[in-house]
Amino acid sequence: MLALILLTGCDRLDAAGDVVDGLGDTTVVQGIFLGAEIPFGIELPDDAGIYTSFCKVFLAQVSDANDVTDAPVSGADVAFVSQETGKLGFDETDDGEYRLYSQDGLVYEPGQTAKLQFSLGNETGSLSVTAPEAPEFDLDNEGTSQEAQKVKVTSGRFQNLVVAVYDLDRDKLTWDNLPDDFESGVELNDEDAEPIDELIVPGEAFPRGSTYLVGVGGLEVGDATEFEGVNQALSAFGAGRMTLHMIEITGANAKP
C-alpha cells in the first residue's frame, strides 16, 4: 500500500537482456517485506494489516528479460522463514503473485534475517535480507488538500523509500508506492540506486480535508550474490519498517 519510485527499473530490464542466459538461472523473484512501528495512541483500522507486517512476492520464469512481465509462475510453494516466525507459507493471490500478512503469523523484527524460499517442480531457490529499523523523518502536521508533502528522513539514507497514505476518517487507502506488478518491483528494489533521504508525496494522496495516516519506511535490499537458484541480475528482496505519522488536511472536499 505504498511515493516516488526511482526510474531505474526499466533500465535494469533492458540492460539485463543478455544476462539471463549468461547466468543460467531463469527463475526471477521480486519480494518486499514491510513492517510498522506504531506510535502510542494511534489506532489502526481493522483492514490496515499492511501497517503491521506484510510480504509480497512476484515469481516468473523466463529465458529473455524482455518476457519477464509476461511469464508469471503459478503453483509454486513459497515460504517465509525467520527466527521470529519459523516457516510460513504464502497464498497465491494472482498468477505469479504471492502474499503473506500479519494475521498469518508474519512478524517484522528489526535486525532479523528474513528469507524467502520457493520450490517449483525439481527447482528450489532462496533469497534473504536483513530487516532494517524504521526511519526517523520530518513531515508537516497539517496541510491543504491536493497539496504535495515533503518527507525528509533524518536518520540516514536508504536504498529507497516506501510510503502509504491512509484516510482515517473514511477508512481508505489513498496512495502508496507498493509494487503492484513485477516491473514496479524491479524499480523499487534496485540495490544499485543512489541512496535517498527524501521524497515528495503527491497532492493526489490528500484528495480532501481529513485526518491522514502517513507511513514511511526505509527500504534496504538483500545482497543478490547470496541468492540461490534465481537470476541474480533481475531478482531482489527488499525490507523496510514504517514509522507512522498523522497529518491534518484541510480544504474543499471536491471529490464525492
mmCIF file of C-alpha atoms in Angstrom:
data_model
loop_
_atom_site.group_PDB
_atom_site.id
_atom_site.type_symbol
_atom_site.label_atom_id
_atom_site.label_comp_id
_atom_site.label_asym_id
_atom_site.label_seq_id
_atom_site.Cartn_x
_atom_site.Cartn_y
_atom_site.Cartn_z
ATOM 1 C CA MET A 1 0.000 0.000 0.000
ATOM 2 C CA LEU A 2 2.724 2.254 -0.530
ATOM 3 C CA ALA A 3 5.818 7.767 -3.119
ATOM 4 C CA LEU A 4 8.142 8.248 -5.785
ATOM 5 C CA ILE A 5 9.803 5.243 -7.462
ATOM 6 C CA LEU A 6 13.281 5.701 -8.861
ATOM 7 C CA LEU A 7 13.089 5.498 -12.640
ATOM 8 C CA THR A 8 15.714 2.787 -12.959
ATOM 9 C CA GLY A 9 13.653 -0.391 -13.246
ATOM 10 C CA CYS A 10 13.116 -0.231 -16.997
ATOM 11 C CA ASP A 11 16.830 0.398 -17.497
ATOM 12 C CA ARG A 12 17.633 -2.671 -15.418
ATOM 13 C CA LEU A 13 15.297 -4.814 -17.524
ATOM 14 C CA ASP A 14 16.831 -3.526 -20.750
ATOM 15 C CA ALA A 15 20.415 -3.928 -19.550
ATOM 16 C CA ALA A 16 19.776 -7.466 -18.336
ATOM 17 C CA GLY A 17 18.560 -8.699 -21.701
ATOM 18 C CA ASP A 18 21.717 -10.746 -22.326
ATOM 19 C CA VAL A 19 22.363 -11.674 -18.698
ATOM 20 C CA VAL A 20 19.619 -14.241 -18.188
ATOM 21 C CA ASP A 21 21.221 -16.813 -20.453
ATOM 22 C CA GLY A 22 24.659 -15.984 -19.102
ATOM 23 C CA LEU A 23 23.756 -16.826 -15.526
ATOM 24 C CA GLY A 24 21.853 -19.966 -16.417
ATOM 25 C CA ASP A 25 19.051 -19.424 -13.885
ATOM 26 C CA THR A 26 15.761 -18.452 -15.481
ATOM 27 C CA THR A 27 13.716 -18.096 -12.284
ATOM 28 C CA VAL A 28 13.188 -14.472 -11.298
ATOM 29 C CA VAL A 29 11.842 -13.343 -7.909
ATOM 30 C CA GLN A 30 10.886 -9.888 -6.660
ATOM 31 C CA GLY A 31 9.876 -9.626 -2.994
ATOM 32 C CA ILE A 32 9.129 -6.869 -0.494
ATOM 33 C CA PHE A 33 8.748 -7.308 3.278
ATOM 34 C CA LEU A 34 7.260 -4.472 5.331
ATOM 35 C CA GLY A 35 6.543 -3.832 8.979
ATOM 36 C CA ALA A 36 5.487 -0.852 11.065
ATOM 37 C CA GLU A 37 6.422 0.941 14.249
ATOM 38 C CA ILE A 38 3.077 2.122 15.628
ATOM 39 C CA PRO A 39 3.282 5.154 17.941
ATOM 40 C CA PHE A 40 1.345 5.089 21.197
ATOM 41 C CA GLY A 41 -2.174 6.439 20.778
ATOM 42 C CA ILE A 42 -2.619 5.564 17.106
ATOM 43 C CA GLU A 43 -5.363 3.030 16.495
ATOM 44 C CA LEU A 44 -5.270 1.349 13.099
ATOM 45 C CA PRO A 45 -8.361 0.396 11.078
ATOM 46 C CA ASP A 46 -9.200 -3.296 11.084
ATOM 47 C CA ASP A 47 -8.261 -3.659 7.410
ATOM 48 C CA ALA A 48 -4.894 -1.915 7.703
ATOM 49 C CA GLY A 49 -2.924 -5.105 8.230
ATOM 50 C CA ILE A 50 -0.148 -3.953 5.952
ATOM 51 C CA TYR A 51 0.843 -1.406 8.565
ATOM 52 C CA THR A 52 1.896 -4.156 10.958
ATOM 53 C CA SER A 53 3.588 -6.687 8.676
ATOM 54 C CA PHE A 54 3.182 -7.714 5.060
ATOM 55 C CA CYS A 55 5.171 -9.598 2.427
ATOM 56 C CA LYS A 56 4.526 -9.683 -1.310
ATOM 57 C CA VAL A 57 6.364 -11.808 -3.873
ATOM 58 C CA PHE A 58 6.326 -11.925 -7.677
ATOM 59 C CA LEU A 59 7.661 -15.073 -9.339
ATOM 60 C CA ALA A 60 8.473 -15.542 -13.041
ATOM 61 C CA GLN A 61 10.466 -17.945 -15.183
ATOM 62 C CA VAL A 62 11.944 -16.715 -18.460
ATOM 63 C CA SER A 63 14.863 -17.058 -20.849
ATOM 64 C CA ASP A 64 14.594 -13.468 -22.091
ATOM 65 C CA ALA A 65 14.473 -10.452 -19.757
ATOM 66 C CA ASN A 66 12.013 -8.771 -22.111
ATOM 67 C CA ASP A 67 9.456 -11.501 -21.368
ATOM 68 C CA VAL A 68 9.656 -11.302 -17.591
ATOM 69 C CA THR A 69 6.358 -9.458 -17.112
ATOM 70 C CA ASP A 70 4.541 -11.975 -19.310
ATOM 71 C CA ALA A 71 5.818 -15.165 -17.706
ATOM 72 C CA PRO A 72 4.357 -15.443 -14.181
ATOM 73 C CA VAL A 73 4.833 -18.715 -12.344
ATOM 74 C CA SER A 74 1.742 -20.156 -10.692
ATOM 75 C CA GLY A 75 1.529 -23.082 -8.336
ATOM 76 C CA ALA A 76 4.910 -22.643 -6.667
ATOM 77 C CA ASP A 77 5.423 -23.388 -2.993
ATOM 78 C CA VAL A 78 6.661 -20.115 -1.476
ATOM 79 C CA ALA A 79 7.611 -19.733 2.193
ATOM 80 C CA PHE A 80 8.877 -17.029 4.538
ATOM 81 C CA VAL A 81 11.439 -18.133 7.119
ATOM 82 C CA SER A 82 12.873 -16.267 10.103
ATOM 83 C CA GLN A 83 13.870 -16.985 13.686
ATOM 84 C CA GLU A 84 10.876 -14.982 14.934
ATOM 85 C CA THR A 85 8.186 -16.637 12.798
ATOM 86 C CA GLY A 86 9.505 -20.036 11.858
ATOM 87 C CA LYS A 87 8.308 -21.099 8.417
ATOM 88 C CA LEU A 88 5.121 -19.584 6.954
ATOM 89 C CA GLY A 89 3.517 -20.471 3.626
ATOM 90 C CA PHE A 90 2.268 -17.843 1.169
ATOM 91 C CA ASP A 91 -1.114 -17.742 -0.557
ATOM 92 C CA GLU A 92 -1.127 -17.162 -4.311
ATOM 93 C CA THR A 93 -3.427 -14.184 -4.898
ATOM 94 C CA ASP A 94 -2.888 -13.828 -8.661
ATOM 95 C CA ASP A 95 -0.844 -15.544 -11.355
ATOM 96 C CA GLY A 96 2.730 -15.436 -10.079
ATOM 97 C CA GLU A 97 1.837 -13.181 -7.120
ATOM 98 C CA TYR A 98 2.062 -14.456 -3.541
ATOM 99 C CA ARG A 99 1.161 -12.665 -0.298
ATOM 100 C CA LEU A 100 1.550 -13.084 3.448
ATOM 101 C CA TYR A 101 0.090 -10.908 6.222
ATOM 102 C CA SER A 102 0.440 -10.295 9.940
ATOM 103 C CA GLN A 103 -2.736 -12.283 10.567
ATOM 104 C CA ASP A 104 -0.911 -15.277 9.065
ATOM 105 C CA GLY A 105 1.716 -15.029 11.800
ATOM 106 C CA LEU A 106 4.165 -12.767 9.969
ATOM 107 C CA VAL A 107 6.283 -10.625 12.317
ATOM 108 C CA TYR A 108 8.711 -7.839 11.407
ATOM 109 C CA GLU A 109 11.615 -7.645 13.827
ATOM 110 C CA PRO A 110 14.413 -5.169 13.005
ATOM 111 C CA GLY A 111 17.755 -6.910 12.645
ATOM 112 C CA GLN A 112 16.221 -10.257 11.766
ATOM 113 C CA THR A 113 17.327 -12.201 8.717
ATOM 114 C CA ALA A 114 14.241 -12.748 6.588
ATOM 115 C CA LYS A 115 14.416 -15.471 3.973
ATOM 116 C CA LEU A 116 12.199 -16.345 1.019
ATOM 117 C CA GLN A 117 12.219 -19.963 -0.082
ATOM 118 C CA PHE A 118 10.449 -21.427 -3.093
ATOM 119 C CA SER A 119 10.137 -24.733 -4.872
ATOM 120 C CA LEU A 120 8.803 -25.378 -8.356
ATOM 121 C CA GLY A 121 8.955 -28.956 -9.509
ATOM 122 C CA ASN A 122 12.565 -30.011 -9.033
ATOM 123 C CA GLU A 123 13.794 -26.427 -8.744
ATOM 124 C CA THR A 124 14.393 -24.641 -5.453
ATOM 125 C CA GLY A 125 15.749 -21.242 -4.518
ATOM 126 C CA SER A 126 16.125 -18.720 -1.728
ATOM 127 C CA LEU A 127 16.665 -15.000 -1.143
ATOM 128 C CA SER A 128 17.421 -13.191 2.119
ATOM 129 C CA VAL A 129 17.579 -9.679 3.540
ATOM 130 C CA THR A 130 18.349 -8.148 6.928
ATOM 131 C CA ALA A 131 15.331 -6.153 8.125
ATOM 132 C CA PRO A 132 16.272 -2.513 8.883
ATOM 133 C CA GLU A 133 14.979 -0.258 11.652
ATOM 134 C CA ALA A 134 12.183 2.234 10.971
ATOM 135 C CA PRO A 135 13.427 5.662 9.858
ATOM 136 C CA GLU A 136 13.006 8.945 11.667
ATOM 137 C CA PHE A 137 11.653 11.691 9.428
ATOM 138 C CA ASP A 138 10.216 15.196 9.274
ATOM 139 C CA LEU A 139 6.726 15.768 7.869
ATOM 140 C CA ASP A 140 4.309 18.635 8.454
ATOM 141 C CA ASN A 141 1.483 18.025 10.917
ATOM 142 C CA GLU A 142 -1.058 19.832 8.750
ATOM 143 C CA GLY A 143 -1.620 20.798 5.144
ATOM 144 C CA THR A 144 -4.116 21.603 2.415
ATOM 145 C CA SER A 145 -5.977 19.157 0.192
ATOM 146 C CA GLN A 146 -4.333 18.415 -3.175
ATOM 147 C CA GLU A 147 -1.056 19.850 -1.841
ATOM 148 C CA ALA A 148 2.136 17.787 -2.119
ATOM 149 C CA GLN A 149 4.001 16.986 1.098
ATOM 150 C CA LYS A 150 7.758 16.572 1.528
ATOM 151 C CA VAL A 151 9.148 13.737 3.621
ATOM 152 C CA LYS A 152 12.697 14.266 4.887
ATOM 153 C CA VAL A 153 14.382 11.295 6.548
ATOM 154 C CA THR A 154 16.676 12.412 9.378
ATOM 155 C CA SER A 155 18.156 9.067 10.423
ATOM 156 C CA GLY A 156 20.260 8.357 7.342
ATOM 157 C CA ARG A 157 19.841 7.338 3.724
ATOM 158 C CA PHE A 158 18.139 4.230 2.379
ATOM 159 C CA GLN A 159 18.228 2.406 -0.924
ATOM 160 C CA ASN A 160 14.655 3.530 -1.452
ATOM 161 C CA LEU A 161 11.625 4.731 0.493
ATOM 162 C CA VAL A 162 8.180 3.185 0.697
ATOM 163 C CA VAL A 163 5.158 5.288 1.593
ATOM 164 C CA ALA A 164 1.467 4.673 2.248
ATOM 165 C CA VAL A 165 -1.217 7.290 2.890
ATOM 166 C CA TYR A 166 -4.469 6.275 4.585
ATOM 167 C CA ASP A 167 -7.593 8.408 5.088
ATOM 168 C CA LEU A 168 -8.568 7.615 8.674
ATOM 169 C CA ASP A 169 -11.941 9.369 8.518
ATOM 170 C CA ARG A 170 -13.057 7.299 5.550
ATOM 171 C CA ASP A 171 -11.048 4.102 6.169
ATOM 172 C CA LYS A 172 -9.494 4.317 2.721
ATOM 173 C CA LEU A 173 -6.017 3.977 1.310
ATOM 174 C CA THR A 174 -5.464 6.996 -0.938
ATOM 175 C CA TRP A 175 -1.939 6.444 -2.240
ATOM 176 C CA ASP A 176 1.104 4.179 -1.994
ATOM 177 C CA ASN A 177 4.158 3.050 -3.919
ATOM 178 C CA LEU A 178 3.957 -0.634 -3.091
ATOM 179 C CA PRO A 179 4.753 -2.589 -6.269
ATOM 180 C CA ASP A 180 1.656 -3.938 -7.969
ATOM 181 C CA ASP A 181 3.425 -5.883 -10.717
ATOM 182 C CA PHE A 182 6.807 -7.396 -11.482
ATOM 183 C CA GLU A 183 8.266 -4.355 -13.233
ATOM 184 C CA SER A 184 7.407 -1.972 -10.393
ATOM 185 C CA GLY A 185 9.036 -4.451 -8.025
ATOM 186 C CA VAL A 186 12.247 -4.208 -10.051
ATOM 187 C CA GLU A 187 12.018 -0.410 -9.926
ATOM 188 C CA LEU A 188 11.579 -0.277 -6.165
ATOM 189 C CA ASN A 189 14.107 -2.980 -5.244
ATOM 190 C CA ASP A 190 17.088 -1.511 -7.096
ATOM 191 C CA GLU A 191 20.181 -2.232 -4.988
ATOM 192 C CA ASP A 192 22.307 -0.145 -7.384
ATOM 193 C CA ALA A 193 20.211 3.005 -6.924
ATOM 194 C CA GLU A 194 21.741 6.043 -5.251
ATOM 195 C CA PRO A 195 20.631 6.106 -1.573
ATOM 196 C CA ILE A 196 17.961 8.701 -0.820
ATOM 197 C CA ASP A 197 16.653 10.505 2.261
ATOM 198 C CA GLU A 198 13.670 12.465 0.950
ATOM 199 C CA LEU A 199 10.713 12.262 -1.382
ATOM 200 C CA ILE A 200 7.638 14.223 -2.377
ATOM 201 C CA VAL A 201 4.248 12.667 -1.695
ATOM 202 C CA PRO A 202 1.970 13.940 -4.489
ATOM 203 C CA GLY A 203 -1.114 16.024 -3.791
ATOM 204 C CA GLU A 204 -3.368 13.243 -5.047
ATOM 205 C CA ALA A 205 -2.564 11.382 -1.814
ATOM 206 C CA PHE A 206 -4.565 14.025 0.088
ATOM 207 C CA PRO A 207 -7.689 14.481 -2.075
ATOM 208 C CA ARG A 208 -9.860 16.208 0.572
ATOM 209 C CA GLY A 209 -9.938 17.571 4.084
ATOM 210 C CA SER A 210 -9.451 14.709 6.543
ATOM 211 C CA THR A 211 -7.082 13.104 9.028
ATOM 212 C CA TYR A 212 -4.471 11.031 7.229
ATOM 213 C CA LEU A 213 -2.029 8.429 8.457
ATOM 214 C CA VAL A 214 1.264 8.502 6.551
ATOM 215 C CA GLY A 215 3.608 5.544 6.813
ATOM 216 C CA VAL A 216 7.230 5.992 5.713
ATOM 217 C CA GLY A 217 9.671 3.103 5.534
ATOM 218 C CA GLY A 218 13.347 2.968 4.614
ATOM 219 C CA LEU A 219 13.937 0.096 2.195
ATOM 220 C CA GLU A 220 17.119 -1.985 2.163
ATOM 221 C CA VAL A 221 17.754 -4.730 -0.385
ATOM 222 C CA GLY A 222 19.444 -8.076 0.166
ATOM 223 C CA ASP A 223 22.791 -8.961 -1.412
ATOM 224 C CA ALA A 224 21.902 -10.631 -4.718
ATOM 225 C CA THR A 225 25.209 -12.516 -4.836
ATOM 226 C CA GLU A 226 23.991 -14.567 -1.878
ATOM 227 C CA PHE A 227 20.703 -15.558 -3.537
ATOM 228 C CA GLU A 228 20.423 -19.184 -4.637
ATOM 229 C CA GLY A 229 18.547 -20.731 -7.553
ATOM 230 C CA VAL A 230 17.415 -17.419 -9.075
ATOM 231 C CA ASN A 231 18.597 -15.000 -11.721
ATOM 232 C CA GLN A 232 20.678 -12.605 -9.648
ATOM 233 C CA ALA A 233 20.529 -9.797 -12.223
ATOM 234 C CA LEU A 234 16.744 -9.453 -12.030
ATOM 235 C CA SER A 235 15.835 -10.860 -8.610
ATOM 236 C CA ALA A 236 15.646 -8.808 -5.419
ATOM 237 C CA PHE A 237 14.257 -8.956 -1.894
ATOM 238 C CA GLY A 238 13.742 -5.659 -0.063
ATOM 239 C CA ALA A 239 12.664 -4.970 3.512
ATOM 240 C CA GLY A 240 11.632 -1.858 5.392
ATOM 241 C CA ARG A 241 9.872 -0.846 8.575
ATOM 242 C CA MET A 242 7.457 2.069 8.520
ATOM 243 C CA THR A 243 7.115 4.880 11.008
ATOM 244 C CA LEU A 244 3.567 6.255 11.155
ATOM 245 C CA HIS A 245 2.660 9.945 11.277
ATOM 246 C CA MET A 246 -0.738 11.672 11.407
ATOM 247 C CA ILE A 247 -1.395 14.812 9.381
ATOM 248 C CA GLU A 248 -4.497 17.018 9.394
ATOM 249 C CA ILE A 249 -5.509 18.156 5.922
ATOM 250 C CA THR A 250 -7.972 20.998 5.402
ATOM 251 C CA GLY A 251 -9.600 22.202 2.209
ATOM 252 C CA ALA A 252 -12.611 21.867 -0.031
ATOM 253 C CA ASN A 253 -13.863 18.312 -0.328
ATOM 254 C CA ALA A 254 -14.165 18.498 -4.067
ATOM 255 C CA LYS A 255 -14.427 14.777 -4.655
ATOM 256 C CA PRO A 256 -17.544 12.855 -3.610
#
